[in-house]
Amino acid sequence: MAEKPEEHRSTIDRSAFNIYCRIGSYKFCNFAYDLYLIIYMKQTISNRVQALAASQTLAMSQKSSELKAQGIDVINLSVGEPDFNTPDHIKAAAVRAIEENYTFYSPVPGYMSLRKAISEKLSRENGITFAPEQIVVGNGAKHSLCNVIMATVNAGDEVIIPVPAWVSYMEMVKLAEGVPVTVATGIEQDFKVTPEQLRAALTPRTRAVLLCSPSNPTGSVYTRAELHGLVDVLAERPDVLVISDEIYEHINYTGEPYVSLGSFAELEGRVAVINGVSKAYAMTGWRIGYCAAPTDIAKAVSKLQGQMTSGVSSIAQKAAEAAYTGPQDCVEEMRRAFERRRDLVVALASEIPDLKVNKPEGAFYLYPEVSAYLGKHFGEREIATDSDLAMYLLEEAHVATVAGSAFCTPGYIRLSYATSDDNIREAMRRIAEALAKLK
Ligand code: PMP
Ligand code: GLU
């Protein structure tokens, strides 16, 4: 299991403000920092970026790291990333790449050898045909997704996003001046959008639908039949692009093979598949993702990337190539560990009174409904919202989680269980204790 080097985990620089920051003065420091941002940014920062919400997953993780740096024993269940080290054969390929002088600019869409390896992976594992020319390697799946949105969404175009959804989807659409159209799903429907809901959300302005299975933040996985139901609705609208975020593909506990939306004949020529090595191969820091898309979209993404970032790290590309072409048993080993932890976290969460949990079939998140605790008090302190609850858990239980409102569904919190069994046990004990104190 990996020891994460905390000092390398910088996200937002609050250093000037957190030197003296202890839990007692924590709120004040953040308030001062936000005030500074409001005054300063009003003068210098574009409307586009001012309208953007900061990533709550990264912000909570950053807060947790800051408290840890002050010697507070925080268990971080906020950020979602595998806690395993990158497998040795992948690291060795990166070392070799350096020795063999893969140190020059790489082609904008990625080395052809990597795009061929991805094309073969898509055919072997997902039964879909994308030529290497239809694949563009990006700086993580996040970048690839943003590229596809920027390349396809015009001002005013609607993008349907079933929620809860990963924090960055809505913001990326807004960045493209599109309109995120959220469709609410709850725990009672296992957080899966139904064909009826999808049909009702489609309008003449719909440009794209963005789906994620297994889902972040809920861990829900659509069955083939459920996907079929959605595909039947989408078949009625051939002008709508389907963006399928498949980054958690391999973290699947259903016992069934993964079904990619790209494999449905009805959607041929209008699915952009987003994936990468971060989750399956424990490579979050290497920053390699890709989009596999219809040729015109792949070309547009490449053009955009050519002006904004160029080809991504040559060394990381060689490592990713080794991931796709090398032995795959590491993927299954990690999947098994996550499944065991899923069972543990579900069992422990189910013992906590009034916490409603479903059994996630994939990814490494639990998304309990916490509304029974909202409106309660800890002494004078009111826990009015899920964000208050997440902050209370951080400050009183020293467990970092992410509030459901960050994923467009207030009344929930997200727990990432990509951590050791001991951490899971201790975190759930602390959460149970802190919740029991609310009156
Ligand atoms: N999609 C989802 C749903 C995610 O949770 C993540 C992880 N942050 C990503 C895409 C992006 O992954 P990465 O950029 O690390 O490849
Ligand atoms: N996918 C992770 C999460 O949701 C990584 C952080 C991020 O990029 O949002 O926590």
XYZ file of N, CA and C in Angstrom, residues 201-378:
534
model
N -35.941 15.556 -20.398
C -34.909 16.610 -20.321
C -34.443 17.070 -21.700
N -34.704 16.267 -22.724
C -34.256 16.628 -24.075
C -35.075 17.807 -24.605
N -34.381 18.759 -25.194
C -35.088 19.893 -25.833
C -34.407 20.112 -27.189
N -34.960 20.977 -28.018
C -34.293 21.253 -29.306
C -32.884 21.816 -29.121
N -32.581 22.351 -27.932
C -31.257 22.941 -27.690
C -30.256 21.923 -27.149
N -30.695 20.699 -26.926
C -29.770 19.713 -26.347
C -28.649 19.417 -27.334
N -27.422 19.606 -26.891
C -26.268 19.304 -27.747
C -25.653 17.965 -27.350
N -25.664 17.674 -26.040
C -24.982 16.461 -25.589
C -25.603 15.948 -24.297
N -25.349 14.662 -24.046
C -25.719 14.031 -22.770
C -24.438 13.465 -22.193
N -24.226 13.720 -20.907
C -22.985 13.271 -20.276
C -23.314 12.198 -19.231
N -22.837 10.997 -19.456
C -23.139 9.909 -18.517
C -21.855 9.352 -17.922
N -21.953 8.851 -16.699
C -20.779 8.319 -16.009
C -21.177 7.033 -15.298
N -20.589 5.925 -15.717
C -20.867 4.634 -15.074
C -19.591 3.796 -15.131
N -19.158 3.252 -13.986
C -19.590 3.479 -12.620
C -19.488 4.959 -12.268
N -20.404 5.364 -11.406
C -20.540 6.806 -11.156
C -19.671 7.314 -10.013
N -19.132 8.481 -10.234
C -18.630 9.318 -9.166
C -19.701 10.393 -9.018
N -20.349 10.564 -7.904
C -19.977 10.153 -6.548
C -20.722 8.954 -5.970
N -21.553 8.231 -6.735
C -22.446 7.259 -6.069
C -21.997 5.813 -6.173
N -21.127 5.511 -7.118
C -20.713 4.122 -7.326
C -21.734 3.291 -8.092
N -22.833 3.913 -8.526
C -23.848 3.147 -9.263
C -23.330 2.738 -10.634
N -23.749 1.551 -11.061
C -23.326 1.044 -12.377
C -24.589 0.684 -13.165
N -24.727 1.224 -14.346
C -25.882 0.889 -15.189
C -25.715 -0.511 -15.748
N -26.788 -1.294 -15.721
C -26.762 -2.608 -16.364
C -26.905 -2.414 -17.878
N -26.638 -3.484 -18.618
C -26.808 -3.396 -20.077
C -28.252 -3.010 -20.421
N -29.206 -3.620 -19.702
C -30.625 -3.337 -19.994
C -30.943 -1.874 -19.698
N -30.420 -1.354 -18.601
C -30.689 0.054 -18.264
C -30.085 0.986 -19.321
N -28.872 0.653 -19.760
C -28.259 1.472 -20.812
C -29.092 1.396 -22.082
N -29.592 0.195 -22.359
C -30.414 0.023 -23.558
C -31.617 0.949 -23.539
N -32.225 1.054 -22.364
C -33.380 1.952 -22.213
C -33.006 3.387 -22.578
N -31.817 3.820 -22.146
C -31.377 5.190 -22.445
C -31.033 5.333 -23.919
N -30.396 4.285 -24.446
C -29.988 4.314 -25.860
C -31.223 4.423 -26.755
N -32.302 3.731 -26.386
C -33.536 3.799 -27.186
C -34.051 5.238 -27.270
N -33.941 5.952 -26.167
C -34.382 7.359 -26.179
C -33.430 8.187 -27.046
N -32.131 7.942 -26.881
C -31.133 8.723 -27.626
C -31.205 8.431 -29.123
N -31.664 7.228 -29.454
C -31.771 6.864 -30.871
C -32.750 7.791 -31.590
N -33.695 8.361 -30.817
C -34.672 9.279 -31.426
C -34.050 10.647 -31.733
N -32.848 10.880 -31.188
C -32.220 12.199 -31.378
C -30.795 12.050 -31.917
N -30.664 11.745 -33.210
C -29.339 11.494 -33.786
C -28.416 12.703 -33.764
N -28.965 13.892 -33.472
C -28.128 15.103 -33.431
C -27.423 15.269 -32.082
N -27.758 14.433 -31.120
C -27.212 14.612 -29.762
C -25.956 13.757 -29.579
N -24.907 14.407 -29.105
C -23.649 13.712 -28.824
C -23.746 13.040 -27.451
N -23.211 11.836 -27.362
C -23.188 11.141 -26.069
C -21.750 11.136 -25.563
N -21.549 11.713 -24.394
C -20.209 11.713 -23.800
C -20.243 10.715 -22.653
N -19.418 9.687 -22.763
C -19.461 8.598 -21.785
C -18.156 8.580 -20.988
N -18.256 8.932 -19.712
C -17.077 8.959 -18.843
C -16.910 7.564 -18.238
N -15.882 6.845 -18.696
C -15.716 5.438 -18.317
C -14.482 5.234 -17.451
N -14.087 6.278 -16.718
C -12.834 6.241 -15.970
C -12.834 5.158 -14.868
N -14.028 4.793 -14.359
C -14.079 3.754 -13.301
C -14.425 2.371 -13.850
N -14.311 2.235 -15.161
C -14.665 0.983 -15.830
C -14.195 -0.273 -15.087
N -12.952 -0.270 -14.649
C -12.390 -1.492 -14.074
C -12.712 -1.682 -12.608
N -13.290 -0.657 -12.001
C -13.622 -0.809 -10.581
C -15.110 -1.145 -10.531
N -15.374 -2.390 -10.831
C -16.719 -2.879 -11.122
C -16.936 -4.144 -10.288
N -17.986 -4.122 -9.435
C -18.247 -5.277 -8.557
C -19.488 -6.039 -8.974
N -19.998 -5.769 -10.159
C -21.271 -6.378 -10.556
C -21.116 -7.854 -10.897
N -19.878 -8.263 -11.201
C -19.677 -9.637 -11.658
C -19.985 -9.772 -13.150
N -20.498 -8.698 -13.731
C -20.804 -8.701 -15.177
C -19.719 -7.911 -15.897
N -19.457 -8.253 -17.172
C -18.481 -7.458 -17.920
C -18.967 -6.014 -18.066
N -18.026 -5.108 -18.130
C -18.374 -3.692 -18.256
C -19.015 -3.431 -19.621
N -20.065 -2.610 -19.629
C -20.702 -2.260 -20.907
C -20.422 -0.789 -21.210
N -19.738 -0.562 -22.326
C -19.444 0.814 -22.742
C -20.574 1.332 -23.626
N -20.943 2.582 -23.418
C -21.979 3.175 -24.286
C -21.528 3.218 -25.736
N -20.201 3.203 -25.911
C -19.656 3.218 -27.271
C -19.949 1.935 -28.033
N -20.430 0.898 -27.322
C -20.616 -0.393 -27.999
C -22.027 -0.555 -28.585
N -22.898 0.438 -28.428
C -24.262 0.307 -28.955
C -24.323 0.797 -30.410
N -24.746 -0.113 -31.290
C -24.788 0.211 -32.720
C -25.666 1.433 -32.984
N -26.741 1.581 -32.175
C -27.685 2.693 -32.381
C -27.001 4.060 -32.238
N -25.880 4.092 -31.520
C -25.217 5.376 -31.266
C -23.975 5.561 -32.131
N -23.815 4.703 -33.098
C -22.579 4.722 -33.872
C -22.286 6.112 -34.447
N -21.039 6.526 -34.298
C -20.623 7.805 -34.880
C -20.954 9.010 -34.027
N -21.507 8.804 -32.829
C -21.783 10.003 -31.999
C -21.565 9.758 -30.502
N -20.612 8.882 -30.201
C -20.220 8.702 -28.795
C -18.773 9.138 -28.643
N -18.525 9.957 -27.629
C -17.146 10.273 -27.259
C -16.875 9.537 -25.941
N -15.952 8.590 -25.998
C -15.610 7.821 -24.790
C -14.434 8.514 -24.105
N -14.593 8.727 -22.792
C -13.526 9.335 -21.999
C -13.004 8.274 -21.039
N -11.690 8.121 -21.002
C -11.118 7.132 -20.086
C -9.656 7.499 -19.843
N -8.946 6.674 -19.102
C -7.545 6.974 -18.819
C -6.972 5.963 -17.837
N -5.764 6.221 -17.405
C -5.073 5.232 -16.560
C -5.150 5.548 -15.067
N -5.698 6.708 -14.707
C -5.633 7.149 -13.304
C -6.164 6.131 -12.313
N -7.353 5.616 -12.574
C -8.018 4.779 -11.565
C -7.637 3.316 -11.733
N -7.676 2.807 -12.967
C -7.449 1.371 -13.167
C -6.032 0.962 -12.798
N -5.062 1.837 -13.067
C -3.655 1.467 -12.863
C -2.993 2.278 -11.747
N -3.794 2.945 -10.929
C -3.257 3.754 -9.820
C -2.207 4.730 -10.346
N -2.620 5.564 -11.293
C -1.682 6.483 -11.952
C -2.217 7.919 -11.956
N -2.848 8.331 -10.866
C -3.470 9.669 -10.870
C -2.467 10.795 -11.133
N -1.250 10.639 -10.619
C -0.273 11.717 -10.750
C 0.415 11.774 -12.112
N 0.239 10.742 -12.913
C 0.931 10.721 -14.213
C 0.228 11.583 -15.236
N -1.056 11.789 -15.038
C -1.885 12.640 -15.879
C -1.978 12.161 -17.330
N -2.528 10.980 -17.492
C -2.801 10.476 -18.841
C -4.264 10.034 -18.932
N -4.982 10.660 -19.836
C -6.346 10.238 -20.142
C -6.513 10.318 -21.649
N -7.697 9.991 -22.129
C -7.895 10.119 -23.581
C -9.369 10.305 -23.887
N -9.624 10.812 -25.093
C -10.965 10.714 -25.638
C -10.859 9.910 -26.916
N -11.853 9.059 -27.133
C -11.985 8.324 -28.393
C -13.296 8.817 -28.980
N -13.231 9.425 -30.129
C -14.402 10.175 -30.599
C -14.526 10.093 -32.118
N -15.694 10.469 -32.653
C -15.820 10.563 -34.104
C -14.688 11.442 -34.669
N -14.252 11.151 -35.896
C -13.043 11.779 -36.437
C -13.062 13.306 -36.377
N -14.215 13.911 -36.716
C -14.227 15.388 -36.712
C -14.003 15.934 -35.308
N -14.553 15.262 -34.312
C -14.373 15.732 -32.928
C -12.924 15.501 -32.494
N -12.367 14.337 -32.836
C -10.968 14.060 -32.464
C -10.045 15.108 -33.088
N -10.315 15.468 -34.324
C -9.480 16.483 -34.997
C -9.616 17.836 -34.300
N -10.842 18.173 -33.931
C -11.078 19.460 -33.263
C -10.377 19.485 -31.900
N -10.442 18.369 -31.195
C -9.786 18.277 -29.881
C -8.277 18.437 -30.050
N -7.747 17.821 -31.084
C -6.308 17.897 -31.333
C -5.902 19.336 -31.660
N -6.738 20.012 -32.454
C -6.444 21.411 -32.792
C -6.421 22.268 -31.522
N -7.424 22.053 -30.687
C -7.516 22.810 -29.424
C -6.288 22.546 -28.557
N -5.963 21.270 -28.442
C -4.826 20.873 -27.602
C -3.518 21.442 -28.157
N -3.443 21.504 -29.492
C -2.239 22.036 -30.141
C -1.990 23.498 -29.788
N -3.067 24.222 -29.487
C -2.891 25.629 -29.114
C -2.794 25.817 -27.606
N -3.276 24.850 -26.857
C -3.351 25.082 -25.410
C -2.302 24.353 -24.598
N -2.053 23.087 -24.922
C -1.148 22.325 -24.043
C -0.086 21.532 -24.802
N -0.239 21.319 -26.102
C 0.623 20.407 -26.882
C 0.427 18.962 -26.426
N 1.267 18.081 -26.961
C 1.210 16.680 -26.549
C 1.552 16.583 -25.066
N 0.974 15.588 -24.374
C 1.185 15.514 -22.923
C 2.542 14.848 -22.630
N 2.932 14.789 -21.385
C 4.253 14.312 -20.977
C 4.682 13.041 -21.727
N 5.822 13.129 -22.396
C 6.323 12.002 -23.186
C 6.592 10.781 -22.290
N 7.098 11.026 -21.125
C 7.471 9.922 -20.220
C 6.214 9.220 -19.686
N 5.245 10.034 -19.298
C 3.989 9.456 -18.799
C 3.282 8.675 -19.909
N 3.403 9.140 -21.149
C 2.770 8.394 -22.254
C 3.380 7.002 -22.383
N 4.701 6.934 -22.234
C 5.365 5.625 -22.347
C 4.933 4.716 -21.189
N 4.737 5.306 -20.019
C 4.256 4.516 -18.876
C 2.842 3.999 -19.159
N 1.997 4.868 -19.726
C 0.618 4.461 -20.023
C 0.589 3.350 -21.068
N 1.496 3.442 -22.018
C 1.571 2.391 -23.048
C 1.874 1.041 -22.384
N 2.800 1.076 -21.414
C 3.126 -0.167 -20.688
C 1.915 -0.658 -19.909
N 1.133 0.285 -19.372
C -0.068 -0.117 -18.626
C -1.026 -0.872 -19.544
N -1.254 -0.339 -20.738
C -2.230 -0.964 -21.637
C -1.727 -2.243 -22.278
N -0.419 -2.346 -22.502
C 0.076 -3.521 -23.228
C 0.662 -4.583 -22.289
N 0.896 -4.227 -21.025
C 1.550 -5.152 -20.095
C 0.559 -6.060 -19.392
N 1.041 -6.785 -18.360
C 0.162 -7.682 -17.607
C -0.970 -6.907 -16.928
N -2.137 -7.533 -16.892
C -3.322 -6.836 -16.357
C -3.726 -7.327 -14.967
N -2.937 -8.247 -14.382
C -3.395 -8.785 -13.083
C -3.416 -7.727 -11.982
N -2.586 -6.679 -12.122
C -2.587 -5.609 -11.103
C -3.958 -4.939 -11.020
N -4.619 -4.824 -12.161
C -5.929 -4.159 -12.198
C -6.932 -4.973 -11.365
N -6.903 -6.299 -11.567
C -7.833 -7.172 -10.851
C -7.504 -7.215 -9.350
N -6.213 -7.200 -9.034
C -5.827 -7.201 -7.608
C -6.379 -5.969 -6.894
N -6.238 -4.816 -7.528
C -6.730 -3.581 -6.890
C -8.259 -3.596 -6.826
N -8.870 -4.088 -7.880
C -10.342 -4.154 -7.895
C -10.860 -4.982 -6.726
N -10.163 -6.130 -6.503
C -10.588 -7.000 -5.397
C -10.458 -6.294 -4.050
N -9.353 -5.559 -3.896
C -9.154 -4.834 -2.631
C -10.270 -3.791 -2.439
N -10.620 -3.103 -3.525
C -11.689 -2.095 -3.413
C -13.031 -2.757 -3.079
N -13.257 -3.930 -3.640
C -14.535 -4.609 -3.378
C -14.633 -5.003 -1.902
N -13.518 -5.498 -1.365
C -13.500 -5.879 0.059
C -13.792 -4.634 0.914
N -13.179 -3.527 0.552
C -13.395 -2.296 1.319
C -14.828 -1.787 1.146
N -15.369 -1.977 -0.025
C -16.773 -1.585 -0.251
C -17.674 -2.330 0.741
N -17.427 -3.659 0.851
C -18.247 -4.447 1.767
C -18.093 -3.945 3.203
N -16.850 -3.607 3.569
C -16.580 -3.135 4.928
C -17.298 -1.806 5.187
N -17.138 -0.861 4.271
C -17.702 0.474 4.514
C -19.233 0.415 4.508
N -19.808 -0.409 3.644
C -21.271 -0.517 3.608
C -21.774 -1.128 4.917
N -21.072 -2.170 5.398
C -21.493 -2.823 6.646
C -21.422 -1.823 7.803
N -20.337 -1.066 7.883
C -20.187 -0.130 9.002
C -21.171 1.030 8.898
N -21.371 1.535 7.696
C -22.301 2.669 7.516
C -23.737 2.234 7.811
N -24.056 0.981 7.491
C -25.432 0.504 7.711
C -25.764 0.427 9.200
N -24.734 0.355 10.040
C -24.982 0.294 11.494
C -25.275 1.671 12.085
N -25.014 2.738 11.317
C -25.213 4.090 11.865
C -26.680 4.468 11.698
N -27.348 4.804 12.817
C -28.779 5.103 12.720
C -29.040 6.276 11.773
N -30.117 6.159 11.018
C -30.614 7.250 10.158
C -29.704 7.639 8.994
N -28.676 6.855 8.760
C -27.849 7.103 7.579
C -28.373 6.148 6.504
N -28.874 6.706 5.399
C -29.426 5.821 4.356
C -28.331 5.492 3.362
N -28.047 4.209 3.176
C -26.986 3.848 2.229
C -27.500 2.869 1.182
N -26.947 2.994 -0.022
C -27.186 1.961 -1.034
C -25.907 1.131 -1.126
N -25.933 0.066 -1.917
C -24.733 -0.745 -2.058
C -24.112 -0.423 -3.405
N -23.031 0.391 -3.412
C -22.455 0.766 -4.708
C -21.858 -0.438 -5.425
N -22.070 -0.484 -6.720
C -21.591 -1.638 -7.514
C -20.296 -1.324 -8.246
N -19.739 -0.154 -7.996
C -18.487 0.184 -8.667
C -17.850 1.424 -8.070
N -16.734 1.859 -8.661
C -15.932 3.012 -8.187
C -15.534 2.796 -6.714
N -15.130 3.864 -6.017
C -14.780 3.651 -4.598
C -15.386 4.732 -3.720
N -16.686 4.952 -3.962
C -17.394 5.971 -3.184
C -18.659 5.395 -2.557
N -18.959 5.908 -1.353
C -20.252 5.641 -0.735
C -20.944 6.998 -0.642
N -22.252 7.008 -0.914
C -22.954 8.291 -0.988
C -24.194 8.250 -0.098
N -23.981 8.254 1.221
C -25.130 8.135 2.121
C -25.991 9.395 2.155
N -27.288 9.160 2.338
C -28.232 10.266 2.523
C -28.217 10.639 3.996
N -28.019 11.932 4.275
C -27.813 12.360 5.661
C -28.900 13.323 6.145
N -29.998 13.428 5.386
C -30.943 14.516 5.718
C -31.520 14.380 7.122
N -31.559 13.164 7.689
C -32.092 13.004 9.050
C -31.260 13.779 10.067
N -30.010 14.077 9.719
C -29.144 14.794 10.667
C -29.173 16.307 10.464
N -29.775 16.739 9.366
C -29.773 18.183 9.095
C -30.841 18.871 9.950
N -30.487 20.051 10.441
C -31.380 20.758 11.367
C -31.053 20.431 12.820
N -30.139 19.489 13.047
C -29.764 19.169 14.433
C -28.661 20.107 14.909
N -28.329 19.980 16.195
C -27.341 20.884 16.793
C -26.241 20.117 17.508
N -25.060 20.736 17.507
C -23.961 20.290 18.377
C -23.713 21.474 19.309
